[in-house]
Coordinates of C-alpha atoms in Angstrom, one line a residue:
Chain A
M623 CA -24.9 5.4 4.3
P624 CA -24.0 6.8 0.9
E625 CA -26.3 6.0 -2.0
L626 CA -25.5 2.6 -3.3
G627 CA -24.8 3.9 -6.8
L628 CA -24.5 0.3 -8.0
N629 CA -26.0 -1.4 -10.9
D630 CA -28.1 -4.1 -9.3
G631 CA -25.8 -6.9 -10.1
R632 CA -25.6 -8.5 -13.5
Y633 CA -26.2 -12.2 -13.6
T634 CA -23.6 -13.7 -15.8
G635 CA -24.0 -17.4 -15.4
F636 CA -26.8 -19.8 -14.8
A637 CA -25.2 -22.9 -16.4
T638 CA -25.3 -24.8 -13.1
S639 CA -26.4 -24.1 -9.6
M640 CA -23.3 -21.9 -9.5
A641 CA -24.3 -18.3 -10.1
T642 CA -22.1 -15.3 -10.7
R643 CA -23.1 -11.8 -10.0
E644 CA -21.1 -8.8 -11.0
F645 CA -21.0 -5.3 -9.5
T646 CA -19.1 -2.2 -10.2
T647 CA -18.1 0.3 -7.5
N648 CA -16.5 3.7 -8.0
S649 CA -15.2 4.5 -4.5
A650 CA -14.3 3.0 -1.2
E651 CA -17.7 4.2 0.1
E652 CA -19.5 2.3 -2.6
T653 CA -17.4 -0.8 -1.9
I654 CA -18.4 -0.6 1.7
A655 CA -22.1 -0.2 0.7
L656 CA -21.8 -3.3 -1.5
G657 CA -20.4 -5.1 1.6
Y658 CA -23.7 -4.3 3.3
K659 CA -25.6 -5.6 0.3
I660 CA -23.6 -8.8 0.2
A661 CA -24.1 -9.3 4.0
S662 CA -27.8 -9.2 3.6
G663 CA -27.5 -12.4 1.5
L664 CA -25.1 -14.1 3.9
T665 CA -26.4 -16.5 6.6
P666 CA -24.0 -18.3 8.8
P667 CA -22.2 -20.6 8.7
K668 CA -20.3 -19.5 5.6
L669 CA -16.8 -19.8 4.3
V670 CA -16.1 -16.9 1.9
L671 CA -13.0 -16.5 -0.2
L672 CA -11.9 -13.0 -1.0
R673 CA -9.7 -12.7 -4.0
G674 CA -7.9 -9.7 -5.4
E675 CA -4.5 -8.2 -5.8
L676 CA -2.8 -6.0 -3.3
G677 CA -4.8 -2.8 -2.8
A678 CA -7.9 -4.2 -4.6
G679 CA -10.1 -3.4 -1.6
K680 CA -10.6 -6.7 0.2
T681 CA -10.4 -5.1 3.6
T682 CA -12.7 -2.3 2.5
L683 CA -15.4 -4.8 1.5
V684 CA -15.0 -6.5 4.9
K685 CA -15.7 -3.2 6.6
G686 CA -19.1 -3.1 5.0
I687 CA -19.9 -6.8 5.8
A688 CA -18.8 -6.6 9.4
E689 CA -20.7 -3.4 10.0
A690 CA -23.8 -4.8 8.4
F691 CA -23.8 -7.6 11.0
H692 CA -23.2 -5.0 13.8
A693 CA -20.0 -6.9 14.5
A694 CA -17.7 -3.9 14.2
S695 CA -17.7 -0.3 13.0
Q696 CA -16.0 0.2 9.6
D697 CA -13.1 2.0 11.3
D698 CA -12.5 -0.9 13.6
V699 CA -11.9 -3.2 10.6
T700 CA -8.2 -3.2 9.7
S701 CA -5.9 -5.4 7.7
P702 CA -5.2 -8.8 9.3
T703 CA -2.1 -9.4 7.3
F704 CA 0.3 -9.4 10.2
T705 CA -2.2 -10.4 12.9
L706 CA -3.6 -13.2 10.7
V707 CA -7.1 -13.4 12.2
H708 CA -9.4 -10.6 13.3
E709 CA -12.5 -11.5 15.1
Y710 CA -15.6 -9.3 15.2
R711 CA -18.4 -10.5 17.4
G712 CA -21.9 -9.4 16.5
P713 CA -25.1 -10.0 18.4
D714 CA -26.0 -13.0 16.1
V715 CA -23.0 -13.5 13.9
N716 CA -19.3 -13.6 14.5
I717 CA -17.1 -12.4 11.6
Y718 CA -13.6 -13.8 11.2
H719 CA -11.5 -11.8 8.8
I720 CA -8.5 -14.0 7.9
D721 CA -5.5 -13.2 5.8
L722 CA -3.2 -16.0 4.6
Y723 CA -0.9 -13.6 2.7
R724 CA 2.1 -14.5 4.8
V725 CA 1.0 -18.1 5.4
D726 CA 2.8 -20.4 3.0
T727 CA 2.8 -23.9 4.3
Q728 CA 0.2 -26.4 5.4
R729 CA 1.9 -26.4 8.8
Q730 CA 1.6 -22.7 9.3
L731 CA -2.0 -22.9 8.3
E732 CA -2.8 -25.6 10.8
T733 CA -1.2 -23.5 13.5
L734 CA -4.0 -20.9 13.0
G735 CA -6.6 -23.4 14.1
L736 CA -9.2 -22.2 11.6
D737 CA -11.3 -25.3 12.1
D738 CA -12.0 -24.1 15.7
L739 CA -13.6 -21.0 14.2
I740 CA -16.1 -22.8 12.0
A741 CA -19.3 -22.7 14.0
G742 CA -23.0 -22.3 13.5
N743 CA -22.9 -18.6 13.9
S744 CA -19.7 -17.8 12.2
I745 CA -18.8 -16.3 8.8
L746 CA -15.2 -16.7 7.7
L747 CA -13.9 -14.2 5.2
I748 CA -10.5 -15.5 4.0
E749 CA -8.0 -13.4 1.9
W750 CA -5.5 -15.4 -0.1
G751 CA -7.4 -18.6 0.7
E752 CA -6.8 -19.7 -2.9
K753 CA -3.3 -20.5 -1.9
F754 CA -4.7 -23.7 -0.3
Q755 CA -6.7 -26.2 -2.3
R756 CA -8.8 -27.0 0.8
F757 CA -10.5 -23.6 0.7
E758 CA -11.1 -23.7 -3.0
R759 CA -13.0 -26.9 -2.3
E760 CA -14.8 -26.0 0.8
R761 CA -15.7 -22.4 0.1
D762 CA -19.4 -21.4 -0.1
I763 CA -18.8 -18.2 -1.9
E764 CA -16.0 -16.5 -3.7
I765 CA -15.8 -12.8 -4.1
A766 CA -13.2 -11.6 -6.6
I767 CA -12.3 -7.9 -6.7
E768 CA -10.6 -6.5 -9.7
S769 CA -9.1 -3.0 -9.8
L770 CA -9.8 -0.9 -12.9
G771 CA -7.8 2.1 -11.8
E772 CA -7.6 4.4 -8.8
N773 CA -11.2 4.0 -7.7
Q774 CA -13.2 1.7 -9.9
R775 CA -13.6 -1.9 -8.9
I776 CA -15.4 -4.8 -10.5
I777 CA -16.6 -7.2 -7.9
R778 CA -17.7 -10.7 -8.9
L779 CA -19.6 -13.1 -6.6
K780 CA -19.6 -16.7 -7.3
G781 CA -21.5 -19.1 -5.0
K782 CA -23.6 -22.2 -4.6
S783 CA -26.6 -19.9 -4.5
L784 CA -26.9 -16.2 -4.1
G785 CA -29.3 -13.7 -2.8
G786 CA -31.3 -13.9 0.4
H787 CA -31.6 -17.7 0.4
P788 CA -29.5 -19.5 2.9
L789 CA -26.9 -21.6 1.3
K790 CA -26.4 -25.2 2.0
E791 CA -25.6 -25.7 5.7
R792 CA -22.1 -26.7 6.5
Q793 CA -21.6 -29.7 8.5
E794 CA -20.0 -28.9 11.9
S795 CA -17.1 -31.1 12.6
Chain B
M438 CA 12.2 -2.3 48.4
T439 CA 13.1 -5.9 47.9
D440 CA 13.7 -7.1 44.4
V441 CA 10.8 -8.6 42.5
Y442 CA 11.5 -11.2 39.8
I443 CA 8.7 -11.6 37.3
L444 CA 8.7 -14.3 34.6
G445 CA 6.9 -12.9 31.5
I446 CA 5.4 -15.1 28.8
E447 CA 4.4 -13.7 25.4
S448 CA 2.7 -15.8 22.6
S449 CA 0.3 -13.4 20.9
C450 CA 1.4 -14.0 17.3
D451 CA 4.4 -15.6 15.6
E452 CA 6.9 -15.5 18.5
T453 CA 6.9 -17.6 21.6
A454 CA 9.0 -15.6 24.2
A455 CA 9.8 -15.7 27.9
A456 CA 11.9 -13.4 30.0
V457 CA 12.8 -12.6 33.6
V458 CA 12.8 -8.9 34.6
R459 CA 13.8 -7.6 38.0
S460 CA 11.5 -5.0 39.5
G461 CA 10.5 -3.6 36.1
E462 CA 13.9 -2.1 35.7
K463 CA 16.4 -4.8 34.7
V464 CA 16.3 -7.5 32.0
I465 CA 17.8 -10.6 33.6
S466 CA 17.0 -12.9 30.7
N467 CA 15.1 -12.5 27.4
V468 CA 14.5 -15.5 25.2
I469 CA 12.6 -15.5 21.8
F470 CA 11.9 -18.7 20.1
S471 CA 12.8 -18.8 16.4
Q472 CA 10.4 -21.2 14.7
I473 CA 12.8 -21.6 11.7
A474 CA 15.7 -22.8 13.9
M475 CA 13.4 -25.2 15.7
H476 CA 12.0 -26.7 12.5
Q477 CA 15.3 -27.8 11.1
P478 CA 16.0 -30.9 13.2
Y479 CA 12.5 -32.3 12.3
G480 CA 13.0 -31.8 8.6
G481 CA 9.9 -29.7 8.6
V482 CA 7.1 -32.3 8.7
V483 CA 5.7 -33.4 12.0
P484 CA 2.0 -33.2 11.6
E485 CA 0.9 -33.9 15.1
L486 CA 3.3 -31.2 16.3
A487 CA 2.4 -28.8 13.6
S488 CA -1.0 -27.9 15.0
R489 CA 0.4 -25.7 17.7
E490 CA 3.8 -24.3 17.2
H491 CA 3.6 -22.4 20.4
L492 CA 2.9 -25.5 22.4
R493 CA 6.2 -27.0 21.3
A494 CA 8.1 -23.9 22.0
I495 CA 6.8 -22.8 25.3
L496 CA 8.5 -25.3 27.6
P497 CA 12.0 -25.0 26.3
V498 CA 11.7 -21.2 26.0
V499 CA 10.5 -20.7 29.6
R500 CA 13.2 -23.1 30.9
K501 CA 15.9 -21.2 29.0
A502 CA 14.6 -17.9 30.3
L503 CA 14.8 -19.2 33.9
S504 CA 18.2 -20.8 33.5
D505 CA 19.7 -17.8 31.7
A506 CA 18.4 -15.7 34.7
G507 CA 19.7 -18.1 37.3
Q508 CA 16.2 -18.4 38.6
T509 CA 13.8 -21.3 39.2
Y510 CA 10.0 -21.6 39.1
Q511 CA 10.1 -21.4 42.9
S512 CA 12.3 -18.4 43.1
T513 CA 10.2 -16.3 40.8
D514 CA 7.8 -13.9 42.5
A515 CA 5.0 -13.8 39.9
F516 CA 4.1 -14.9 36.4
A517 CA 2.9 -12.5 33.8
V518 CA 1.3 -13.3 30.5
T519 CA -0.1 -11.6 27.4
Q520 CA -3.9 -11.7 27.4
G521 CA -4.3 -10.0 24.0
P522 CA -4.7 -8.7 21.4
G523 CA -3.5 -11.4 19.2
L524 CA -4.3 -14.8 17.8
A525 CA -6.7 -16.6 20.2
G526 CA -5.1 -20.0 19.7
S527 CA -1.6 -18.7 20.2
L528 CA -2.5 -16.5 23.2
L529 CA -4.2 -19.5 24.8
V530 CA -0.9 -21.5 24.9
G531 CA 0.8 -18.9 26.9
I532 CA -2.2 -18.2 29.2
S533 CA -2.8 -21.9 29.9
Y534 CA 0.8 -22.4 30.8
A535 CA 1.0 -19.4 33.0
K536 CA -2.2 -20.4 34.8
A537 CA -0.8 -23.8 35.4
L538 CA 2.4 -22.4 36.9
A539 CA 0.6 -19.9 39.1
F540 CA -1.8 -22.5 40.3
A541 CA 0.7 -25.2 41.0
L542 CA 3.2 -22.9 42.7
D543 CA 0.6 -20.7 44.4
K544 CA 2.1 -17.5 43.0
P545 CA 0.5 -14.4 41.6
L546 CA -0.6 -14.3 38.0
I547 CA -0.7 -11.0 36.1
T548 CA -2.3 -10.3 32.7
V549 CA -0.8 -7.8 30.4
N550 CA -2.0 -6.2 27.2
H551 CA 0.5 -6.7 24.4
L552 CA 0.4 -3.0 23.4
E553 CA 0.9 -1.9 27.0
G554 CA 4.0 -4.2 26.9
H555 CA 5.4 -2.3 24.0
I556 CA 5.0 1.0 25.9
H557 CA 6.7 -0.5 29.0
A558 CA 9.6 -1.8 26.9
V559 CA 10.7 1.9 26.6
L560 CA 10.2 2.5 30.3
L561 CA 12.2 -0.6 31.3
E562 CA 15.2 0.4 29.2
E563 CA 15.2 4.0 30.4
R564 CA 15.2 2.7 34.0
Q565 CA 17.9 0.3 33.1
K566 CA 20.0 3.3 32.0
G567 CA 19.2 5.0 35.3
N568 CA 16.6 7.4 34.0
Y569 CA 13.8 7.3 36.5
E570 CA 12.4 10.7 35.7
L571 CA 9.2 10.5 33.7
R572 CA 7.1 13.5 32.9
F573 CA 3.4 13.3 32.0
P574 CA 1.4 13.6 29.9
L575 CA 3.0 10.8 28.0
L576 CA 2.2 10.0 24.4
A577 CA 3.2 6.6 22.9
L578 CA 3.2 5.7 19.2
V579 CA 3.1 1.9 19.0
V580 CA 4.0 1.1 15.4
S581 CA 4.6 -2.4 14.1
G582 CA 3.5 -4.9 11.4
G583 CA 0.1 -5.4 13.1
H584 CA -0.5 -2.1 14.9
T585 CA -0.3 1.6 14.5
H586 CA -1.7 3.3 17.6
L587 CA -1.3 6.5 19.5
Y588 CA -1.9 6.3 23.3
L589 CA -2.0 8.9 26.0
A590 CA -0.7 7.2 29.1
E591 CA -1.4 8.2 32.7
Q592 CA -0.1 6.9 35.9
Q593 CA -2.0 7.3 39.3
G594 CA -0.1 5.6 42.0
E595 CA 0.9 2.3 40.5
I596 CA -2.1 2.2 38.2
W597 CA -1.5 2.9 34.5
S598 CA -4.3 3.9 32.2
Y599 CA -4.3 4.6 28.5
E600 CA -6.4 6.5 26.0
N601 CA -6.3 5.8 22.3
I602 CA -6.3 9.0 20.3
G603 CA -5.2 7.6 17.0
R604 CA -5.0 4.3 15.1
T605 CA -4.8 3.0 11.6
R606 CA -8.0 2.6 9.8
D607 CA -6.7 0.0 7.3
D608 CA -3.1 -1.2 7.2
A609 CA -0.5 -0.9 9.9
A610 CA 2.6 1.1 9.0
G611 CA 4.8 -2.0 9.2
E612 CA 2.5 -3.9 6.9
A613 CA 2.9 -1.1 4.3
F614 CA 6.7 -1.4 4.5
D615 CA 6.6 -5.2 4.2
K616 CA 4.1 -5.2 1.3
V617 CA 6.0 -2.6 -0.6
A618 CA 9.2 -4.6 -0.2
K619 CA 7.5 -7.7 -1.6
L620 CA 6.0 -5.6 -4.4
L621 CA 9.5 -4.5 -5.4
G622 CA 10.9 -8.0 -5.3
L623 CA 12.8 -7.4 -2.1
G624 CA 11.3 -10.4 -0.2
Y625 CA 8.8 -10.5 2.7
P626 CA 9.0 -9.2 5.3
G627 CA 11.2 -6.5 3.9
G628 CA 10.7 -3.5 6.1
P629 CA 14.3 -3.6 7.4
V630 CA 15.6 -3.9 3.8
I631 CA 13.7 -0.8 2.8
D632 CA 15.3 1.0 5.7
K633 CA 18.8 0.0 4.5
L634 CA 18.2 0.8 0.9
A635 CA 16.5 4.2 1.4
P636 CA 19.6 6.2 2.0
H637 CA 20.9 5.2 -1.4
G638 CA 17.9 6.8 -3.3
D639 CA 16.6 10.3 -3.8
A640 CA 13.7 10.6 -1.4
T641 CA 12.3 13.6 -3.3
A642 CA 12.2 11.8 -6.6
V643 CA 8.6 10.3 -6.4
K644 CA 5.9 12.4 -5.0
F645 CA 3.2 10.7 -3.0
P646 CA 0.3 13.2 -2.7
P647 CA -0.9 13.6 0.8
S648 CA -4.3 12.4 -0.4
Q649 CA -2.8 8.9 -0.7
I650 CA -1.9 8.8 3.0
K651 CA -4.6 10.9 4.5
N652 CA -7.0 9.4 6.9
V653 CA -10.2 8.9 5.0
D654 CA -12.7 10.3 7.4
R655 CA -15.9 8.8 6.1
R656 CA -18.1 9.7 9.0
K657 CA -16.8 12.9 10.4
S658 CA -19.9 13.9 12.4
A659 CA -20.5 10.5 13.9
E660 CA -16.9 10.3 14.9
S661 CA -16.7 13.6 16.7
E662 CA -19.9 12.6 18.6
Q663 CA -18.2 9.4 19.7
A664 CA -15.0 11.1 20.7
P665 CA -15.8 14.1 22.8
G666 CA -12.3 14.0 24.3
G667 CA -10.8 15.8 21.3
P668 CA -9.6 15.4 17.8
R669 CA -8.4 12.0 16.5
F670 CA -5.1 11.4 14.8
D671 CA -5.8 8.4 12.7
F672 CA -3.5 6.8 10.1
S673 CA -4.2 5.2 6.8
Y674 CA -1.5 3.3 4.9
S675 CA -3.5 1.3 2.4
G676 CA -3.4 4.1 -0.2
I677 CA 0.3 4.5 -0.4
K678 CA 0.8 0.8 -0.9
T679 CA -1.6 1.0 -3.8
A680 CA 0.2 4.1 -5.1
V681 CA 3.5 2.2 -5.2
L682 CA 1.8 -0.6 -7.1
R683 CA 0.4 1.9 -9.6
Y684 CA 3.9 3.5 -10.0
V685 CA 5.3 0.0 -10.7
Q686 CA 2.6 -0.6 -13.3
T687 CA 2.7 2.7 -15.1
H688 CA 6.5 2.7 -15.2
N689 CA 6.7 -0.9 -16.4
L690 CA 9.0 -2.0 -13.6
Q691 CA 7.5 -5.5 -13.5
P692 CA 10.2 -7.2 -15.6
S693 CA 13.1 -5.8 -13.5
I694 CA 11.3 -6.6 -10.3
E695 CA 10.8 -10.2 -11.4
A696 CA 14.5 -10.5 -12.3
R697 CA 15.4 -9.1 -8.9
R698 CA 13.1 -11.4 -7.1
Q699 CA 14.6 -14.5 -8.7
A700 CA 18.2 -13.3 -8.3
L701 CA 17.7 -12.6 -4.6
A702 CA 15.8 -15.9 -4.0
A703 CA 18.9 -17.7 -5.3
I704 CA 21.0 -16.2 -2.5
A705 CA 20.7 -17.9 0.9
K706 CA 21.1 -14.9 3.1
P707 CA 21.3 -11.8 0.9
A708 CA 23.5 -9.0 2.3
I709 CA 22.6 -5.3 1.7
E710 CA 25.1 -5.2 -1.1
D711 CA 23.2 -8.0 -2.8
Y712 CA 20.1 -5.9 -2.7
L713 CA 21.9 -2.8 -3.8
T714 CA 23.5 -4.3 -6.9
R715 CA 20.1 -5.5 -8.0
C716 CA 18.3 -2.2 -7.6
D717 CA 18.4 0.4 -10.3
R718 CA 18.3 4.1 -9.6
Q719 CA 14.6 4.3 -10.3
T720 CA 13.8 1.6 -7.7
L721 CA 16.1 3.1 -5.1
D722 CA 14.4 6.5 -5.6
L723 CA 11.0 4.8 -5.2
V724 CA 12.1 3.1 -2.0
A725 CA 13.6 6.3 -0.6
S726 CA 10.5 8.3 -1.5
F727 CA 8.1 5.7 -0.1
Q728 CA 10.0 5.6 3.2
R729 CA 10.2 9.4 3.4
A730 CA 6.4 9.6 2.9
M731 CA 5.8 7.1 5.6
V732 CA 8.2 8.7 8.1
E733 CA 6.8 12.1 7.5
D734 CA 3.2 11.0 8.0
L735 CA 4.0 9.1 11.2
T736 CA 6.0 12.0 12.7
R737 CA 3.7 14.7 11.5
K738 CA 0.6 13.1 13.0
T739 CA 2.3 12.0 16.2
L740 CA 3.7 15.5 16.9
A741 CA 0.4 17.1 16.0
A742 CA -1.2 14.9 18.7
A743 CA 1.6 15.7 21.1
R744 CA 1.1 19.4 20.6
A745 CA -2.7 19.1 21.0
H746 CA -2.3 17.3 24.3
N747 CA 0.7 19.3 25.6
V748 CA 2.7 16.1 25.9
A749 CA 5.8 16.2 28.0
T750 CA 7.3 12.8 26.9
L751 CA 7.1 10.9 23.7
F752 CA 7.6 7.1 23.3
V753 CA 8.0 5.5 19.9
T754 CA 7.9 1.7 20.1
G755 CA 7.1 -1.5 18.2
G756 CA 8.9 -3.1 15.3
V757 CA 8.9 -0.1 13.0
A758 CA 10.5 2.0 15.8
A759 CA 13.7 0.2 14.7
N760 CA 13.6 2.2 11.4
D761 CA 16.6 4.5 11.3
E762 CA 15.0 7.4 9.3
L763 CA 12.0 7.3 11.6
R764 CA 14.2 7.6 14.7
Q765 CA 16.3 10.4 13.2
R766 CA 13.2 12.3 12.1
F767 CA 11.5 11.9 15.5
E768 CA 14.6 13.0 17.3
R769 CA 15.0 16.1 15.1
D770 CA 11.4 17.2 15.0
A771 CA 10.5 16.4 18.6
A772 CA 13.6 18.4 19.7
M773 CA 12.2 21.4 17.8
D774 CA 9.1 21.0 19.9
G775 CA 11.1 20.6 23.0
V776 CA 9.7 17.1 23.7
P777 CA 12.1 14.3 24.7
V778 CA 11.5 11.2 22.6
Y779 CA 12.5 7.7 23.7
F780 CA 12.8 4.4 21.7
P781 CA 13.4 0.9 22.8
S782 CA 16.6 -0.8 21.7
R783 CA 16.2 -2.9 18.6
P784 CA 15.8 -6.3 20.5
L785 CA 13.1 -4.8 22.6
S786 CA 11.4 -3.1 19.7
T787 CA 9.9 -6.3 18.2
D788 CA 7.7 -8.7 20.1
N789 CA 9.4 -10.0 23.3
A790 CA 8.5 -11.1 26.8
A791 CA 10.7 -8.7 28.8
M792 CA 8.2 -6.0 28.0
I793 CA 5.4 -8.1 29.4
A794 CA 7.3 -8.8 32.6
A795 CA 8.1 -5.1 32.9
A796 CA 4.5 -4.0 32.3
A797 CA 3.4 -6.5 35.0
Y798 CA 5.6 -4.9 37.7
P799 CA 3.3 -1.9 38.6
K800 CA 0.4 -4.3 38.6
F801 CA 2.4 -6.5 41.0
L802 CA 2.9 -3.5 43.4
A803 CA -0.8 -2.7 43.1
R804 CA -1.6 -6.3 43.8
N805 CA -3.7 -6.3 40.6
F806 CA -3.7 -10.1 40.1
A807 CA -5.7 -12.2 37.8
G808 CA -7.9 -15.1 38.8
M809 CA -8.1 -18.4 37.0
D810 CA -11.2 -17.5 35.1
F811 CA -9.9 -15.2 32.4
S812 CA -9.2 -16.3 28.8
A813 CA -7.5 -15.0 25.7
E814 CA -8.9 -11.8 24.3
A815 CA -8.1 -11.7 20.6
G816 CA -9.4 -8.1 20.3
L817 CA -8.4 -6.8 23.7
V818 CA -8.5 -3.0 23.9
L819 CA -5.9 -1.1 25.8
K820 CA -7.4 1.4 28.2

């Protein structure tokens, strides 16, 4: 793994139980390394929203998260825009990388059967989930990636709690 | 050899499709369900039906495939179904239905990998044209919205096997086309629109440095240990998509893109002239340059792989294989290398079930039948 080269995450909000942490990365490698770091604080089940414009590096971050859980090698993680859901099974945790970029209606969303994926050992990483209110409401963590140019990215984590502590357990339906 | 009629079922992603193919060499029927057309009579909102679009489609699609072919469930020799890769829930609809048919009618059931299907689409049509000569080694580029793969294919007896020697590490080529189209206000998916607009622009106007479409090899040593079989020919199309976005931003194209998006959205079914009149020179040049960069990268890497493996036959298949410039470039450059290149017709380039029935035929001859205990494999690997 390359050196993290990250500042260690600046806490920018403690107003409520919602905390925001902010990181800066300067290359795809650093974004992948940050994915590892984020993964170390993720215990399933989790619903994570990934926000960021086209080319921000959402898939790149997932490469790090999926590899950290030994669910996939970073080269196996590719964009799910067309295929909608990519499933990476790890020894303990299953990662579902979901892209709702081309999903526009509630009806199309229901066709995906995402509820079937929410299980005790699963982490759902959803791109463009903000298109549906449901995910804004149900998400445990939101990761927003902002592009500051060719290589630099600001990555903000917002969640019910962050760090190594397990977040509130989701009710299985 | 008696004729073998195989009913193929494909439901790996958006499309629900069924087809009857005779002995892997003749398409008898080929039905693809269009969700849009089916939605209209219901006015769009039928919640209990919405959960599984494929479930609604599968019965009418299969019935139509059989009746178009003049076949019945009973007269069919075997059922073939896509096992993966794809969306688990979607795949499961086709699989469950195919299992039920095979069980109830006591006929063989054959599973097919979707990507293998794309390769056999080419084979099927070549045989349909009377071309039975096939020289190995065979290299297939499967290039679509969801996939960009290079496979070396081998055939021993009736058994086909495949080795992946290249794939995308981020976005599929078709995805780059579709996203760039949306970025430029041309709608989504817009790959085919880009193909039609590109000849009207100057493909040399915008330079995309090779670094933007190189394959970013982050772990060179680990990779070569894993792949003793030889060099890899991986693709990467995330960078060029971002490069187009940067171009739009630095050249302040956003206002004209927004105007174009709105104007085109007001037209029910825009024709190519509608797109053309709403694209300025700069945009057409950008479109042409983008397509040229994509086409050059796809052909260059594929032909490099073909040379490295002394390939005798080249297949280019999948939705992006319908791109005109890609076809022309492959035909020209492969001819210079003395390698024949084959494409499927446009209807068989995109997802369809005829390719599934065709890929099942050699398995039928080899009696490579599936039991009742298999399930959908979302991440099924072709080998």
